[in-house]
Coordinates of C-alpha atoms in Angstrom, one line a residue:
Chain J
X269 CA 90.4 138.6 227.0
X270 CA 88.1 136.2 228.7
X271 CA 84.4 136.8 228.5
X272 CA 82.8 138.4 231.5
X273 CA 80.6 135.9 233.2
X274 CA 79.2 138.5 235.7
X275 CA 78.8 142.1 234.6
X276 CA 76.8 144.7 236.6
X277 CA 75.8 148.0 235.2
X278 CA 75.4 150.9 237.7
X279 CA 74.1 148.4 240.2
X280 CA 72.5 150.3 243.1
X281 CA 70.5 149.4 246.1
X282 CA 69.0 151.7 248.6
X283 CA 67.4 150.7 251.9
X284 CA 65.4 153.8 253.0
X285 CA 68.1 156.5 253.4
X286 CA 71.0 154.1 253.4
X287 CA 72.8 153.6 250.1
X288 CA 74.0 150.0 250.5
X289 CA 75.4 149.6 247.0
X290 CA 76.2 152.5 244.8
X291 CA 76.8 152.3 241.1
X292 CA 78.7 149.0 241.1
X293 CA 80.3 147.9 237.9
X294 CA 81.5 144.4 238.5
X295 CA 83.3 142.5 235.7
X296 CA 84.1 138.8 236.6
X297 CA 86.0 137.0 233.8
X298 CA 85.1 133.4 232.9
X299 CA 87.3 130.8 234.6
X300 CA 88.5 133.1 237.3
X301 CA 88.3 132.9 241.1
X302 CA 87.1 136.4 241.9
X303 CA 87.4 137.4 245.6
X304 CA 84.9 140.1 246.6
X305 CA 86.3 141.9 249.6
X306 CA 85.2 144.6 251.9
X307 CA 84.7 145.6 255.5
X308 CA 81.6 144.6 257.4
X309 CA 78.6 146.6 256.0
X310 CA 80.4 147.5 252.8
X311 CA 77.6 146.0 250.7
X312 CA 79.1 142.5 249.8
X313 CA 76.1 140.4 250.9
X314 CA 73.6 142.9 249.3
X315 CA 75.5 142.7 246.1
X316 CA 75.6 138.9 246.2
X317 CA 71.8 138.8 246.8
X318 CA 71.3 141.0 243.8
X319 CA 73.4 138.8 241.7
X320 CA 71.1 135.9 242.6
X321 CA 67.9 137.9 242.2
X322 CA 67.1 137.6 245.9
X323 CA 67.0 141.4 246.2
X324 CA 65.9 143.7 243.4
X325 CA 68.3 146.6 242.6
X326 CA 67.0 150.1 243.0
X327 CA 68.8 151.0 239.8
X328 CA 71.0 149.2 237.3
X329 CA 71.1 145.7 236.1
X330 CA 72.9 142.4 236.6
X331 CA 74.1 140.4 233.5
X332 CA 75.2 136.8 234.0
X333 CA 76.4 134.8 231.0
X334 CA 75.7 137.8 228.9
X335 CA 72.0 137.9 229.7
X336 CA 70.1 140.3 232.0
X337 CA 68.8 138.6 235.2
X338 CA 65.5 140.4 234.6
X339 CA 63.3 138.1 232.6
X340 CA 65.9 135.3 232.3
X341 CA 66.1 134.4 236.0
X342 CA 65.3 130.7 235.7
X343 CA 67.5 130.1 232.6
X344 CA 70.4 131.8 234.3
X345 CA 70.1 130.2 237.7
X346 CA 70.2 126.7 236.0
X347 CA 73.9 127.4 235.6
X348 CA 74.5 129.0 239.0
X349 CA 75.3 127.4 242.4
X350 CA 75.2 129.5 245.5
X351 CA 76.1 129.4 249.2
X352 CA 74.8 132.6 250.8
X353 CA 75.7 133.4 254.4
X354 CA 76.0 129.8 255.7
X355 CA 74.4 126.6 254.6
X356 CA 70.6 126.3 254.4
X357 CA 69.9 122.9 255.8
X358 CA 66.8 121.1 257.1
X359 CA 68.3 119.7 260.4
X360 CA 65.7 116.9 260.7
X361 CA 66.7 115.4 257.4
X362 CA 69.9 113.5 256.6
X363 CA 72.7 114.9 254.5
X364 CA 71.5 112.8 251.5
X365 CA 67.8 113.8 252.1
X366 CA 68.8 117.5 252.1
X367 CA 70.5 117.0 248.7
X368 CA 67.6 114.9 247.5
X369 CA 65.1 117.7 248.3
X370 CA 67.0 120.2 246.2
X371 CA 67.5 117.5 243.5
X372 CA 63.7 117.0 243.3
X373 CA 63.2 120.8 243.0
X374 CA 65.6 121.3 240.2
X375 CA 64.9 117.9 238.6
X376 CA 68.6 116.8 238.8
X377 CA 69.6 113.1 238.6
X378 CA 70.4 110.9 241.6
X379 CA 73.9 110.5 240.0
X380 CA 74.4 114.3 240.3
X381 CA 73.3 114.1 243.9
X382 CA 75.8 111.4 244.7
X383 CA 78.5 113.1 242.8
X384 CA 78.1 116.2 244.9
X385 CA 78.3 114.2 248.1
X386 CA 81.4 112.6 246.8
X387 CA 83.1 115.9 245.9
X388 CA 82.6 117.3 249.4
X389 CA 83.6 114.0 251.0
X390 CA 80.4 113.4 252.9
X391 CA 79.5 110.0 251.5
X392 CA 80.2 108.2 254.8
X393 CA 78.1 110.7 256.8
X394 CA 75.3 111.0 254.2
X395 CA 72.7 109.1 256.2
X396 CA 73.1 111.0 259.4
X397 CA 70.7 113.8 260.3
X398 CA 72.2 117.2 259.4
X399 CA 71.7 118.4 263.0
X400 CA 74.4 116.0 264.1
X401 CA 77.0 117.5 261.6
X402 CA 79.9 119.6 262.7
X403 CA 80.1 123.2 261.4
X404 CA 82.6 122.1 258.8
X405 CA 80.4 119.2 257.6
X406 CA 77.4 121.6 257.4
X407 CA 79.5 124.0 255.4
X408 CA 80.5 121.2 253.0
X409 CA 76.9 120.0 252.7
X410 CA 76.0 123.6 251.8
X411 CA 78.7 123.5 249.1
X412 CA 77.3 120.2 247.9
X413 CA 73.9 121.9 247.5
X414 CA 75.5 124.6 245.5
X415 CA 77.4 122.1 243.3
X416 CA 74.2 120.0 242.7
X417 CA 73.2 122.0 239.7
X418 CA 76.5 121.3 237.9
X419 CA 77.1 125.1 238.0
X420 CA 79.2 127.1 235.6
X421 CA 79.3 129.9 238.2
X422 CA 79.6 129.3 241.9
X423 CA 78.8 132.2 244.2
X424 CA 80.1 131.7 247.8
X425 CA 79.4 134.1 250.5
X426 CA 81.9 133.6 253.4
X427 CA 82.5 129.9 252.6
X428 CA 85.0 129.5 255.4
X429 CA 82.8 131.0 258.1
X430 CA 83.1 129.0 261.3
X431 CA 85.6 126.5 259.9
X432 CA 88.6 125.3 261.8
X433 CA 92.1 125.5 260.1
X434 CA 91.7 122.0 258.7
X435 CA 88.3 122.8 257.4
X436 CA 89.6 126.0 255.8
X437 CA 92.4 124.1 254.2
X438 CA 89.9 121.6 252.7
X439 CA 87.6 124.3 251.5
X440 CA 90.6 126.1 249.9
X441 CA 91.6 122.9 248.1
X442 CA 88.0 122.4 246.9
X443 CA 87.7 125.9 245.6
X444 CA 91.1 125.9 243.9
X445 CA 90.1 122.8 241.9
X446 CA 86.9 124.2 240.6
X447 CA 88.2 126.4 237.6
X448 CA 89.8 123.2 236.2
X449 CA 86.2 121.8 236.0
X450 CA 85.0 124.8 234.1
X451 CA 83.5 126.5 237.1
X452 CA 84.0 130.3 237.7
X453 CA 84.0 131.2 241.4
X454 CA 82.8 134.4 242.9
X455 CA 83.5 134.5 246.6
X456 CA 83.4 136.9 249.5
X457 CA 85.6 136.3 252.5
X458 CA 87.1 138.0 255.5
X459 CA 90.1 135.7 255.6
X460 CA 92.4 137.7 253.4
X461 CA 95.4 135.4 253.7
X462 CA 93.2 132.6 252.4
X463 CA 91.8 134.7 249.6
X464 CA 95.4 135.6 248.5
X465 CA 96.1 131.9 248.0
X466 CA 93.2 131.1 245.8
X467 CA 92.0 134.3 244.0
X468 CA 93.0 135.3 240.5
X469 CA 91.0 138.5 240.6
X470 CA 90.1 140.9 243.4
X471 CA 87.2 143.3 243.8
X472 CA 87.3 145.6 246.9
X473 CA 84.1 147.4 247.9
X474 CA 83.7 150.0 250.6
X475 CA 80.6 151.9 251.5
X476 CA 78.9 150.4 248.5
X477 CA 81.5 151.6 246.0
X478 CA 84.1 149.6 244.2
X479 CA 87.6 150.8 245.3
X480 CA 89.6 148.3 243.1
X481 CA 88.9 145.6 240.6
X482 CA 91.5 143.6 238.7
X483 CA 94.1 140.8 239.0
X484 CA 96.2 140.3 242.1
X485 CA 99.2 141.5 240.1
X486 CA 97.4 144.7 239.1
X487 CA 96.7 145.3 242.7
X488 CA 100.3 144.8 243.7
X489 CA 101.4 147.2 241.0
X490 CA 99.3 149.9 242.6
X491 CA 101.0 149.5 245.9
X492 CA 104.5 150.5 247.0
X493 CA 106.9 147.9 248.1
X494 CA 109.1 148.6 251.1
X495 CA 112.7 147.9 251.9
X496 CA 113.5 147.0 255.5
X497 CA 117.0 147.6 256.7
X498 CA 119.0 147.0 259.9
X499 CA 122.1 149.1 260.1
X500 CA 124.7 150.1 262.7
X501 CA 124.2 153.9 262.4
X502 CA 120.5 154.5 261.8
X503 CA 120.6 158.3 262.1
X504 CA 123.4 158.6 259.6
X505 CA 121.9 156.1 257.3
X506 CA 118.6 158.0 257.3
X507 CA 120.5 161.2 256.4
X508 CA 122.5 159.5 253.6
X509 CA 119.4 158.0 252.0
X510 CA 117.3 161.1 252.4
X511 CA 120.0 163.1 250.7
X512 CA 119.9 160.6 247.9
X513 CA 116.2 161.2 247.5
X514 CA 114.7 158.1 249.2
X515 CA 111.6 158.2 251.4
X516 CA 112.9 156.9 254.7
X517 CA 110.9 156.0 257.8
X518 CA 112.6 155.1 261.0
X519 CA 111.1 152.2 262.7
X520 CA 113.0 152.5 266.0
X521 CA 116.3 151.0 267.1
X522 CA 118.5 150.0 264.2
X523 CA 115.6 149.5 261.8
X524 CA 114.8 151.7 258.8
X525 CA 112.0 151.4 256.3
X526 CA 112.5 152.8 252.8
X527 CA 110.0 153.1 250.0
X528 CA 111.5 151.1 247.1
X529 CA 110.1 149.4 244.0
X530 CA 112.3 146.5 243.2
X531 CA 115.5 144.5 243.8
X532 CA 117.5 147.0 241.7
X533 CA 116.5 149.8 244.2
X534 CA 117.5 147.5 247.0
X535 CA 120.9 146.9 245.5
X536 CA 121.4 150.6 244.9
X537 CA 120.5 151.5 248.5
X538 CA 122.8 148.8 249.9
X539 CA 125.6 150.2 247.8
X540 CA 125.0 153.8 248.9
X541 CA 125.1 152.8 252.6
X542 CA 128.2 150.6 252.4
X543 CA 130.1 153.3 250.4
X544 CA 129.3 155.7 253.2
X545 CA 130.8 153.4 255.7
X546 CA 127.6 152.2 257.2
X547 CA 127.3 148.5 257.9
X548 CA 124.1 146.8 256.8
X549 CA 123.1 143.7 258.9
X550 CA 119.8 142.9 257.3
X551 CA 118.0 143.9 254.0
X552 CA 114.6 142.7 252.9
X553 CA 112.3 143.8 250.1
X554 CA 108.8 143.3 251.3
X555 CA 105.8 143.0 249.0
X556 CA 102.7 144.3 250.7
X557 CA 100.3 141.5 251.6
X558 CA 96.7 141.5 250.5
X559 CA 95.8 142.6 254.0
X560 CA 98.1 145.6 253.8
X561 CA 96.6 146.6 250.4
X562 CA 93.1 146.0 251.7
X563 CA 93.6 148.1 254.7
X564 CA 95.3 150.8 252.6
X565 CA 92.4 150.9 250.2
X566 CA 89.7 150.8 252.8
X567 CA 91.3 152.9 255.6
Chain X
X289 CA 52.9 123.0 236.5
X290 CA 56.1 121.0 236.4
X291 CA 57.6 123.2 239.0
X292 CA 54.6 122.8 241.3
X293 CA 54.9 119.0 241.0
X294 CA 58.6 119.2 241.8
X295 CA 58.0 121.5 244.7
X296 CA 55.2 119.2 246.1
X297 CA 57.5 116.3 245.7
X298 CA 60.1 118.1 247.8
X299 CA 57.5 119.2 250.4
X300 CA 56.6 115.5 250.8
X301 CA 60.2 114.7 251.8
X302 CA 60.3 117.6 254.3
X303 CA 57.4 116.1 256.2
X304 CA 59.6 113.2 257.2
X305 CA 60.1 112.9 261.0
X306 CA 58.1 116.1 261.6
X307 CA 55.7 117.0 264.4
X308 CA 53.5 118.7 261.7
X309 CA 52.8 115.3 260.1
X310 CA 52.1 113.4 263.3
X311 CA 49.8 116.2 264.5
X312 CA 47.4 115.4 261.6
X313 CA 46.8 112.0 263.4
X314 CA 47.1 113.2 267.0
X315 CA 44.8 116.2 266.8
X316 CA 41.7 114.3 265.6
X317 CA 42.5 111.5 268.1
X318 CA 42.5 114.0 271.0
X319 CA 39.1 115.3 270.0
X320 CA 37.6 111.8 269.7
X321 CA 39.1 110.8 273.0
X322 CA 37.4 113.8 274.6
X323 CA 34.1 112.8 273.0
X324 CA 34.4 109.2 274.3
X325 CA 35.1 110.6 277.8
X326 CA 32.1 112.8 277.5
X327 CA 29.9 109.9 276.3
X328 CA 31.0 108.0 279.4
X329 CA 30.4 110.9 281.7
X330 CA 27.1 112.0 280.2
X331 CA 25.4 108.9 279.0
X332 CA 21.9 109.9 279.8
X333 CA 22.3 113.3 278.1
X334 CA 23.5 111.6 275.0
X335 CA 20.6 109.1 275.1
X336 CA 18.1 112.0 275.4
X337 CA 19.7 114.1 272.6
X338 CA 20.1 111.1 270.3
X339 CA 16.3 110.5 270.7
X340 CA 15.7 114.2 270.0
X341 CA 17.9 114.1 266.9
X342 CA 16.4 110.8 265.8
X343 CA 19.8 109.2 265.4
X344 CA 22.7 108.5 267.8
X345 CA 25.1 108.7 264.8
X346 CA 23.8 112.1 263.7
X347 CA 24.0 113.6 267.2
X348 CA 27.5 112.1 267.9
X349 CA 28.8 113.2 264.5
X350 CA 27.3 116.7 264.8
X351 CA 28.7 117.1 268.3
X352 CA 32.2 116.1 267.2
X353 CA 32.1 118.3 264.1
X354 CA 31.0 121.4 266.1
X355 CA 34.0 121.0 268.5
X356 CA 36.4 120.3 265.6
X357 CA 35.3 122.8 263.1
X358 CA 34.6 125.8 265.3
X359 CA 37.6 125.6 267.6
X360 CA 40.0 122.8 266.9
X361 CA 40.2 123.2 263.1
X362 CA 41.2 126.9 263.0
X363 CA 43.7 126.4 265.8
X364 CA 45.0 123.3 264.1
X365 CA 45.4 125.2 260.8
X366 CA 47.2 127.9 262.7
X367 CA 49.6 125.4 264.3
X368 CA 50.2 123.4 261.1
X369 CA 50.9 126.3 258.8
X370 CA 53.2 127.9 261.4
X371 CA 55.1 124.6 261.8
X372 CA 55.3 124.2 258.0
X373 CA 56.6 127.8 257.6
X374 CA 59.2 127.2 260.3
X375 CA 60.9 124.6 258.2
X376 CA 62.1 127.5 256.0
X377 CA 62.4 130.3 258.5
X378 CA 64.3 128.2 261.0
X379 CA 67.2 127.5 258.7
X380 CA 67.0 130.5 256.4
X381 CA 65.9 128.3 253.5
X382 CA 64.2 131.0 251.4
X383 CA 67.6 132.4 250.3
X384 CA 68.5 128.9 249.1
X385 CA 65.1 128.1 247.5
X386 CA 64.7 131.5 245.8
X387 CA 68.2 131.1 244.3
X388 CA 67.2 127.9 242.5
X389 CA 65.9 127.7 239.0
X390 CA 62.4 127.1 240.2
X391 CA 59.4 129.4 239.9
X392 CA 58.9 131.2 243.2
X393 CA 55.1 131.0 242.8
X394 CA 55.4 127.2 242.6
X395 CA 57.4 127.1 245.9
X396 CA 54.7 129.2 247.6
X397 CA 51.9 127.1 246.0
X398 CA 53.5 124.0 247.3
X399 CA 53.6 125.4 250.8
X400 CA 49.8 126.3 250.6
X401 CA 49.0 122.9 249.2
X402 CA 51.0 121.2 251.9
X403 CA 48.9 122.9 254.5
X404 CA 45.7 122.0 252.6
X405 CA 46.9 118.3 252.5
X406 CA 47.6 118.2 256.2
X407 CA 44.1 119.6 257.0
X408 CA 42.5 117.3 254.5
X409 CA 44.2 114.3 256.1
X410 CA 43.2 115.4 259.6
X411 CA 39.6 115.8 258.5
X412 CA 39.6 112.3 256.9
X413 CA 41.2 110.9 260.1
X414 CA 38.5 112.6 262.2
X415 CA 35.6 111.2 260.1
X416 CA 37.3 107.7 260.2
X417 CA 37.7 107.9 264.0
X418 CA 34.0 109.1 264.4
X419 CA 33.0 105.9 262.5
X420 CA 35.4 103.6 264.5
X421 CA 34.4 105.0 267.9
X422 CA 30.7 104.9 266.9
X423 CA 31.1 101.2 266.0
X424 CA 32.8 100.7 269.3
X425 CA 29.9 102.3 271.2
X426 CA 27.7 99.5 269.9
X427 CA 29.5 97.2 272.3
X428 CA 30.3 99.6 275.1
X429 CA 26.9 101.5 275.2
X430 CA 24.3 99.0 273.8
X431 CA 20.9 100.7 273.6
X432 CA 22.3 104.2 272.8
X433 CA 21.3 103.8 269.1
X434 CA 24.6 103.0 267.4
X435 CA 23.3 99.6 266.3
X436 CA 21.8 101.0 263.1
X437 CA 24.0 101.5 260.0
X438 CA 26.1 104.7 260.1
X439 CA 25.1 107.4 257.6
X440 CA 28.4 107.1 255.7
X441 CA 27.6 109.2 252.8
X442 CA 26.5 112.2 255.0
X443 CA 29.5 111.8 257.3
X444 CA 31.9 111.9 254.3
X445 CA 30.0 114.8 252.7
X446 CA 30.1 117.0 255.7
X447 CA 33.7 116.1 256.4
X448 CA 34.5 117.2 252.9
X449 CA 32.5 120.4 253.2
X450 CA 34.3 121.3 256.4
X451 CA 37.6 120.7 254.7
X452 CA 36.6 122.8 251.6
X453 CA 35.3 125.6 253.9
X454 CA 38.7 125.7 255.6
X455 CA 40.8 126.7 252.5
X456 CA 40.4 130.4 253.2
X457 CA 41.7 130.1 256.7
X458 CA 44.6 128.0 255.5
X459 CA 45.4 130.6 252.8
X460 CA 45.4 133.4 255.4
X461 CA 47.4 131.5 258.0
X462 CA 49.9 130.3 255.3
X463 CA 50.5 133.9 254.2
X464 CA 50.9 135.2 257.8
X465 CA 53.2 132.3 258.8
X466 CA 55.4 132.8 255.7
X467 CA 55.4 136.6 255.8
X468 CA 56.6 136.8 259.5
X469 CA 59.4 134.5 260.5
X470 CA 58.4 134.7 264.2
X471 CA 56.4 131.6 265.2
X472 CA 54.6 133.7 267.8
X473 CA 53.2 136.1 265.3
X474 CA 51.4 133.4 263.3
X475 CA 50.1 131.7 266.4
X476 CA 48.9 134.9 268.0
X477 CA 47.0 135.9 264.8
X478 CA 45.4 132.5 264.5
X479 CA 44.5 132.2 268.2
X480 CA 43.0 135.7 268.3
X481 CA 40.9 135.3 265.2
X482 CA 39.7 131.8 266.3
X483 CA 38.6 133.1 269.7
X484 CA 36.8 136.0 268.0
X485 CA 35.0 133.4 265.8
X486 CA 33.2 132.1 268.8
X487 CA 31.5 135.5 269.2
X488 CA 31.2 136.2 265.5
X489 CA 29.4 132.9 264.7
X490 CA 26.5 134.2 266.8
X491 CA 26.1 137.3 264.7
X492 CA 24.7 137.9 261.2
X493 CA 28.2 138.5 259.9
X494 CA 29.2 134.9 260.6
X495 CA 29.1 134.0 256.9
X496 CA 31.6 136.7 256.1
X497 CA 34.2 135.7 258.7
X498 CA 36.8 133.2 257.3
X499 CA 37.4 131.5 260.7
X500 CA 33.7 130.6 261.2
X501 CA 33.2 129.1 257.6
X502 CA 34.3 125.5 258.4
X503 CA 31.8 125.4 261.3
X504 CA 29.0 126.9 259.2
X505 CA 29.4 124.5 256.4
X506 CA 30.0 121.5 258.6
X507 CA 27.0 122.0 260.8
X508 CA 24.5 121.4 258.0
X509 CA 24.4 117.7 259.1
X510 CA 20.9 117.7 260.4
X511 CA 17.8 119.9 260.1
X512 CA 17.2 120.4 263.8
X513 CA 20.6 120.8 265.3
X514 CA 20.3 123.8 267.6
X515 CA 21.8 127.2 268.1
X516 CA 24.9 126.9 266.0
X517 CA 23.2 125.5 263.0
X518 CA 22.3 128.9 261.4
X519 CA 22.6 127.7 257.8
X520 CA 21.6 124.1 258.2
X521 CA 18.0 123.7 257.2
X522 CA 18.5 120.8 254.9
X523 CA 20.1 123.3 252.4
X524 CA 23.7 123.2 251.3
X525 CA 25.4 126.4 252.5
X526 CA 26.6 127.2 249.0
X527 CA 27.6 130.8 249.7
X528 CA 29.7 129.9 252.7
X529 CA 31.2 127.0 250.9
X530 CA 32.2 129.0 247.9
X531 CA 33.6 131.8 250.0
X532 CA 35.6 129.3 252.0
X533 CA 36.9 127.2 249.1
X534 CA 37.2 129.4 246.0
X535 CA 37.9 132.4 248.3
X536 CA 40.7 130.3 249.7
X537 CA 42.2 129.7 246.3
X538 CA 42.0 133.4 245.4
X539 CA 43.5 134.4 248.7
X540 CA 46.3 131.9 248.2
X541 CA 47.1 133.4 244.8
X542 CA 47.1 136.9 246.2
X543 CA 49.3 135.8 249.2
X544 CA 51.7 134.1 246.8
X545 CA 51.8 137.1 244.5
X546 CA 52.7 139.3 247.4
X547 CA 55.2 136.8 248.9
X548 CA 57.3 136.1 245.8
X549 CA 57.8 139.9 245.3
X550 CA 59.5 140.3 248.6
X551 CA 63.2 140.8 248.9
X552 CA 65.0 137.9 250.7
X553 CA 67.1 139.8 253.2

């Protein structure tokens, strides 16, 4: 089992009477792309800010790289890059100067600065003021700032915010390539279809509490798959299947939806219907999407 | 210490193409322009006062320092610290800066020292412009008394004292500007406390009011200077100077201590 790069113990944060994060026990394995999901106001950004030491927890502790953030903040942050709620840029400075500023602060080399510009493909626009950048370029420059420290852990809060489809595609490619460079990625996003394509691990938070944590496969295993059928005698088919013990939902017209687990179930249902003289026009075993599972867990 | 050096190095880059930097040159130039215009308009008054003071240089310098230190300097500190703070507030930089492996105290200290450097530069520019304009008066207003050698040592000394006396105001305004992201809050506080200083300086509490300290220490230029020169009887206003300078450093440490403990929401 991979070592946990991020581990939180009973992480809790209260704002007055509001319990924003409640006893969170995150476990993010090294080398993973961990997607941290939740509805608006679920506590994602508060959690991310606590992971970076921007907000102090009311209770509990954050451990990064096996060390508590308390008392080891500087040592830990040397290995962490972050992009929190959009890029923080000085608009009057050029892209290169924005990176240079952070480079001076963390005492990185100019080679690291230029490498970060290269990774996010901003070399050609590096000497233009950041205020002239498009949203996508600003987001990429924000990512370059996060990559400047040569991080082992990258924390990205809504990295695709405001990006057009091409920008989202570029960002996805960038993120997918990071684990191969030894970078663990912890990201929050609202774009579940995008997350599904990049994440190896999922954490779902709602009302400050973790509803699920594990791999995408583990999440799938918790959810029922559905068999969609189109038949010529839907009422009869419903009776036949119900008599055989299947959970059947009629979806109107000739369409039926049956709770089924796998292809073997699908084959059995098909056989039962055809043996009863019912013609099956269409049969499809549907895996629930991440969006379906997210909505089911947070509904 | 290394972190402060790095943070100052970064602050230097931030000043590029900023209004805050150019104002350090523009603000003293505006004051000198006003003084030149007044000299033109009230030549006979200046001639009379210069005789009374025994030196055209002394009177001219004193007049300029009063206007600068009592009114312009605190307002300038207000504007500069607010502009410097806006670099971070405007683009939500604190969340990025505080997530870097840099001491938070060093980041705040660099902000304070950046304000101090701007004010120091503007005071130096003011003294240089007093000197240059005074030398120009030799040709424009012959007979006014600028032909004698300027008292360079005293001019530099009182420019320096005025600068040291402003450190407390810089510390207060830096904290206010960093604490509240709204530009109007920092400006309102600075303007209100500066306006109040015009009244306070005439009271016995003037030496305890941060916004009057630059004027009190700067006005020790001559022994017989008039109503504003409460502490200038040829004696260095040590108490006010220490309150303004050392008090400024202490206030900056307290402000920084408070600021770095705040949550970045």
